[in-house]
Short mmCIF file of C-alpha atoms in Angstrom, two decimals:
data_model
loop_
_atom_site.label_atom_id
_atom_site.label_comp_id
_atom_site.label_asym_id
_atom_site.label_seq_id
_atom_site.Cartn_x
_atom_site.Cartn_y
_atom_site.Cartn_z
CA MET A 28 4.70 -41.96 29.71
CA ALA A 29 1.68 -40.44 27.97
CA THR A 30 1.27 -36.69 28.24
CA LEU A 31 -2.01 -35.01 29.42
CA THR A 32 -2.81 -34.05 25.85
CA ILE A 33 -2.41 -37.61 24.59
CA GLU A 34 -4.58 -38.92 27.42
CA ASN A 35 -7.28 -36.36 26.61
CA TYR A 36 -7.22 -37.25 22.90
CA VAL A 37 -7.47 -41.01 23.27
CA LYS A 38 -10.17 -40.73 25.93
CA THR A 39 -12.25 -38.46 23.71
CA ILE A 40 -11.83 -40.74 20.69
CA HIS A 41 -12.83 -43.71 22.75
CA GLU A 42 -16.02 -41.99 24.00
CA LEU A 43 -16.97 -40.77 20.56
CA CYS A 44 -16.48 -44.11 18.83
CA ALA A 45 -18.38 -45.90 21.61
CA ARG A 46 -21.35 -43.60 21.25
CA ASP A 47 -21.37 -44.16 17.44
CA GLY A 48 -21.43 -47.90 17.50
CA GLY A 49 -17.68 -48.30 17.09
CA ASN A 50 -17.49 -46.19 13.91
CA PRO A 51 -14.48 -43.86 13.40
CA ALA A 52 -14.52 -40.53 15.18
CA ALA A 53 -14.49 -37.50 12.84
CA THR A 54 -11.93 -34.72 13.12
CA GLY A 55 -14.79 -32.18 13.61
CA GLN A 56 -16.27 -34.17 16.49
CA ILE A 57 -12.97 -34.33 18.28
CA ALA A 58 -12.30 -30.62 17.73
CA GLN A 59 -15.71 -29.74 19.19
CA ALA A 60 -15.27 -32.06 22.11
CA LEU A 61 -11.79 -30.75 23.04
CA ARG A 62 -12.58 -27.14 22.04
CA VAL A 63 -9.68 -26.85 19.62
CA SER A 64 -9.35 -26.18 15.88
CA PRO A 65 -9.74 -28.96 13.29
CA GLY A 66 -6.24 -28.27 12.13
CA THR A 67 -4.84 -28.84 15.62
CA VAL A 68 -6.72 -32.14 15.75
CA THR A 69 -5.40 -33.26 12.36
CA SER A 70 -1.78 -32.49 13.48
CA MET A 71 -2.26 -34.45 16.69
CA LEU A 72 -3.86 -37.49 14.95
CA LYS A 73 -0.86 -37.72 12.72
CA THR A 74 1.42 -37.73 15.72
CA LEU A 75 -0.77 -40.42 17.51
CA GLY A 76 -0.70 -42.46 14.28
CA GLU A 77 3.12 -42.34 14.26
CA THR A 78 3.20 -43.66 17.83
CA GLY A 79 0.75 -46.45 17.01
CA MET A 80 -1.99 -45.18 19.24
CA VAL A 81 -4.57 -44.67 16.45
CA SER A 82 -5.42 -45.59 12.89
CA TYR A 83 -6.13 -42.36 11.10
CA THR A 84 -7.40 -41.98 7.51
CA PRO A 85 -7.96 -38.39 6.27
CA TYR A 86 -11.62 -37.63 5.49
CA GLU A 87 -12.63 -40.99 7.01
CA GLY A 88 -11.89 -40.60 10.65
CA VAL A 89 -9.86 -42.25 13.43
CA LEU A 90 -10.02 -45.42 15.45
CA LEU A 91 -7.88 -46.37 18.51
CA SER A 92 -5.36 -49.14 18.23
CA GLU A 93 -5.17 -51.77 20.96
CA SER A 94 -2.60 -49.77 22.84
CA GLY A 95 -4.62 -46.52 22.38
CA ARG A 96 -7.75 -48.25 23.64
CA ALA A 97 -5.91 -49.60 26.69
CA LEU A 98 -4.67 -46.10 27.61
CA ALA A 99 -8.06 -44.58 27.02
CA ARG A 100 -9.71 -47.13 29.42
CA ARG A 101 -7.04 -46.36 32.04
CA VAL A 102 -7.91 -42.70 31.89
CA LEU A 103 -11.62 -43.38 31.89
CA ARG A 104 -11.17 -45.69 34.92
CA ARG A 105 -9.37 -42.90 36.85
CA HIS A 106 -11.98 -40.28 35.82
CA ARG A 107 -15.08 -42.30 36.69
CA LEU A 108 -13.80 -43.64 39.96
CA ILE A 109 -12.79 -40.16 41.00
CA GLU A 110 -16.29 -38.87 40.20
CA LEU A 111 -17.90 -41.60 42.26
CA PHE A 112 -15.44 -41.12 45.18
CA LEU A 113 -16.29 -37.38 45.21
CA VAL A 114 -19.99 -38.07 45.30
CA GLN A 115 -19.88 -40.81 47.89
CA THR A 116 -17.24 -39.44 50.28
CA LEU A 117 -17.41 -35.67 49.87
CA SER A 118 -21.11 -35.42 48.98
CA LEU A 119 -20.53 -33.48 45.77
CA SER A 120 -23.55 -33.54 43.41
CA TRP A 121 -23.41 -35.25 40.03
CA ASP A 122 -23.32 -31.92 38.27
CA GLU A 123 -20.18 -30.81 40.18
CA VAL A 124 -17.84 -33.85 39.76
CA HIS A 125 -17.10 -33.88 36.05
CA GLU A 126 -14.81 -30.90 36.00
CA GLU A 127 -13.14 -31.83 39.24
CA ALA A 128 -12.37 -35.29 37.89
CA GLU A 129 -11.06 -33.78 34.62
CA ASN A 130 -8.50 -31.88 36.70
CA MET A 131 -7.54 -34.85 38.91
CA GLU A 132 -7.45 -37.77 36.45
CA HIS A 133 -4.00 -36.99 35.10
CA ALA A 134 -2.40 -36.60 38.53
CA VAL A 135 -3.36 -39.74 40.43
CA SER A 136 -1.46 -42.92 40.18
CA ASP A 137 -2.93 -46.32 39.24
CA LEU A 138 -2.13 -47.60 42.74
CA LEU A 139 -4.30 -44.88 44.21
CA VAL A 140 -7.10 -45.54 41.78
CA ASP A 141 -7.01 -49.19 42.68
CA ARG A 142 -7.32 -48.32 46.35
CA ILE A 143 -10.27 -46.04 45.58
CA ASP A 144 -11.85 -48.87 43.61
CA ALA A 145 -11.49 -51.25 46.55
CA TYR A 146 -12.66 -48.63 49.07
CA LEU A 147 -15.91 -48.07 46.98
CA GLY A 148 -16.52 -51.83 46.71
CA TYR A 149 -15.52 -52.33 43.05
CA PRO A 150 -18.41 -50.33 41.48
CA THR A 151 -19.41 -50.90 37.91
CA ALA A 152 -20.77 -47.42 37.07
CA ASP A 153 -20.09 -43.74 37.95
CA PRO A 154 -22.63 -41.14 39.11
CA HIS A 155 -23.83 -40.63 35.60
CA GLY A 156 -24.25 -44.32 34.81
CA ASP A 157 -21.10 -44.57 32.69
CA PRO A 158 -19.45 -47.96 32.96
CA ILE A 159 -16.14 -48.01 34.93
CA PRO A 160 -13.31 -50.07 33.32
CA GLN A 161 -11.84 -52.78 35.52
CA ALA A 162 -8.16 -52.82 36.44
CA ASP A 163 -7.41 -55.21 33.52
CA GLY A 164 -9.11 -52.86 31.05
CA THR A 165 -12.35 -54.83 30.69
CA LEU A 166 -15.28 -52.52 30.18
CA PRO A 167 -18.69 -53.64 31.63
CA THR A 168 -21.30 -53.79 28.90
CA ALA A 169 -25.06 -53.45 29.08
CA SER A 170 -27.79 -53.00 26.48
CA TYR A 171 -30.09 -50.05 27.10
CA VAL A 172 -32.31 -47.93 24.89
CA SER A 173 -32.69 -44.18 24.70
CA LEU A 174 -35.74 -42.59 26.26
CA PHE A 175 -36.76 -41.48 22.66
CA GLN A 176 -37.02 -45.09 21.65
CA CYS A 177 -39.70 -45.90 24.29
CA GLN A 178 -43.32 -46.28 23.24
CA ASP A 179 -46.43 -44.77 24.82
CA GLY A 180 -47.03 -46.28 28.24
CA ALA A 181 -43.59 -47.72 28.66
CA ARG A 182 -42.29 -47.74 32.24
CA PHE A 183 -38.58 -47.05 32.56
CA ARG A 184 -35.71 -46.57 34.98
CA LEU A 185 -32.97 -44.03 34.06
CA VAL A 186 -29.57 -45.81 34.04
CA ARG A 187 -27.20 -43.54 32.17
CA VAL A 188 -26.93 -39.90 31.15
CA LEU A 189 -24.70 -39.17 28.18
CA ASP A 190 -24.62 -35.35 28.51
CA GLN A 191 -22.83 -34.32 31.68
CA ALA A 192 -23.04 -30.55 31.23
CA PRO A 193 -24.00 -29.18 34.67
CA PRO A 194 -27.00 -27.13 33.49
CA PHE A 195 -28.51 -30.28 31.92
CA LEU A 196 -27.91 -32.39 34.98
CA ARG A 197 -29.49 -29.80 37.18
CA TYR A 198 -32.50 -29.62 34.87
CA LEU A 199 -32.83 -33.44 35.14
CA ASP A 200 -32.86 -33.12 38.99
CA GLU A 201 -35.61 -30.49 38.81
CA VAL A 202 -37.87 -32.67 36.66
CA GLY A 203 -37.31 -35.90 38.62
CA LEU A 204 -34.95 -37.55 36.18
CA SER A 205 -31.92 -38.17 38.44
CA LEU A 206 -29.97 -41.38 37.92
CA GLY A 207 -32.10 -44.40 39.01
CA ALA A 208 -35.38 -42.42 38.71
CA GLU A 209 -38.44 -44.38 37.55
CA GLY A 210 -41.09 -42.99 35.29
CA GLN A 211 -43.54 -43.67 32.49
CA VAL A 212 -43.85 -42.47 28.88
CA VAL A 213 -47.14 -40.55 28.49
CA THR A 214 -46.74 -39.90 24.78
CA ASN A 215 -43.92 -40.30 22.29
CA ARG A 216 -44.49 -37.96 19.31
CA ALA A 217 -41.57 -39.21 17.21
CA ASP A 218 -43.08 -37.41 14.27
CA VAL A 219 -42.48 -34.03 15.83
CA GLY A 220 -39.56 -35.00 18.04
CA ILE A 221 -40.93 -34.79 21.60
CA VAL A 222 -41.49 -37.20 24.42
CA THR A 223 -43.71 -36.57 27.43
CA VAL A 224 -42.94 -38.51 30.65
CA GLN A 225 -44.44 -38.73 34.03
CA THR A 226 -42.04 -38.78 36.97
CA THR A 227 -42.45 -38.23 40.73
CA GLN A 228 -42.00 -34.55 40.02
CA GLY A 229 -44.84 -34.39 37.57
CA THR A 230 -45.17 -34.37 33.78
CA THR A 231 -42.23 -33.24 31.62
CA THR A 232 -41.80 -32.89 27.88
CA LEU A 233 -38.41 -33.46 26.33
CA GLY A 234 -37.10 -32.75 22.87
CA ARG A 235 -35.54 -35.55 20.82
CA GLU A 236 -31.99 -34.29 21.39
CA SER A 237 -32.41 -34.43 25.21
CA ALA A 238 -34.36 -37.67 25.16
CA GLU A 239 -31.68 -39.44 23.12
CA LYS A 240 -29.06 -38.52 25.85
CA LEU A 241 -31.01 -40.49 28.44
CA LEU A 242 -30.45 -44.22 28.43
CA VAL A 243 -33.09 -46.27 30.21
CA LYS A 244 -34.04 -49.81 31.12
CA GLU A 245 -37.62 -50.59 30.30
CA GLU A 246 -39.44 -52.07 33.28
CA GLN A 247 -42.27 -54.60 33.25
#
């Protein structure tokens, strides 16, 4: 049975690789995400490599093996379904559920998770738009662009938020960029790294770093 630490590592590696187009996750990225030292990460990656969970090459990065990927998706499935359950049944806001799900994801059984999935109607995405792996490990896929890639005048609908830090999510609520919100790009100044958008809350200007964390579907 995988320990809490192993589950956290494979989940983090899965998310980092997915956000970088399937490229290996760097030791420094993992250390930053898990708030541990690079030396601690290196030691753990060697252990995971010995168990066949990952393929690790020093100075090049780490990729999950098939078994590591399967475990990561089981953990992601638990985490994302718990988040959605907390939002839909206990009325927690999207900026409150991440930490709660982090605490609960290692304690619930797969049976309970499957029951939550059925109760919620087999959803495909969590409150932040992240895809929810199915029971067989299949991960729903969709092709979206970041807000920073949208041109002047483009209409969009926000479908996924990659940064789930509570202050950032609360800021998005304040400016009318909650999940599912629709808006229009007023100007995209890629040369200086800012995008100005119009939402129901008014006009908002975002820096490149923030705009790249917002995945959108362009509307006709």
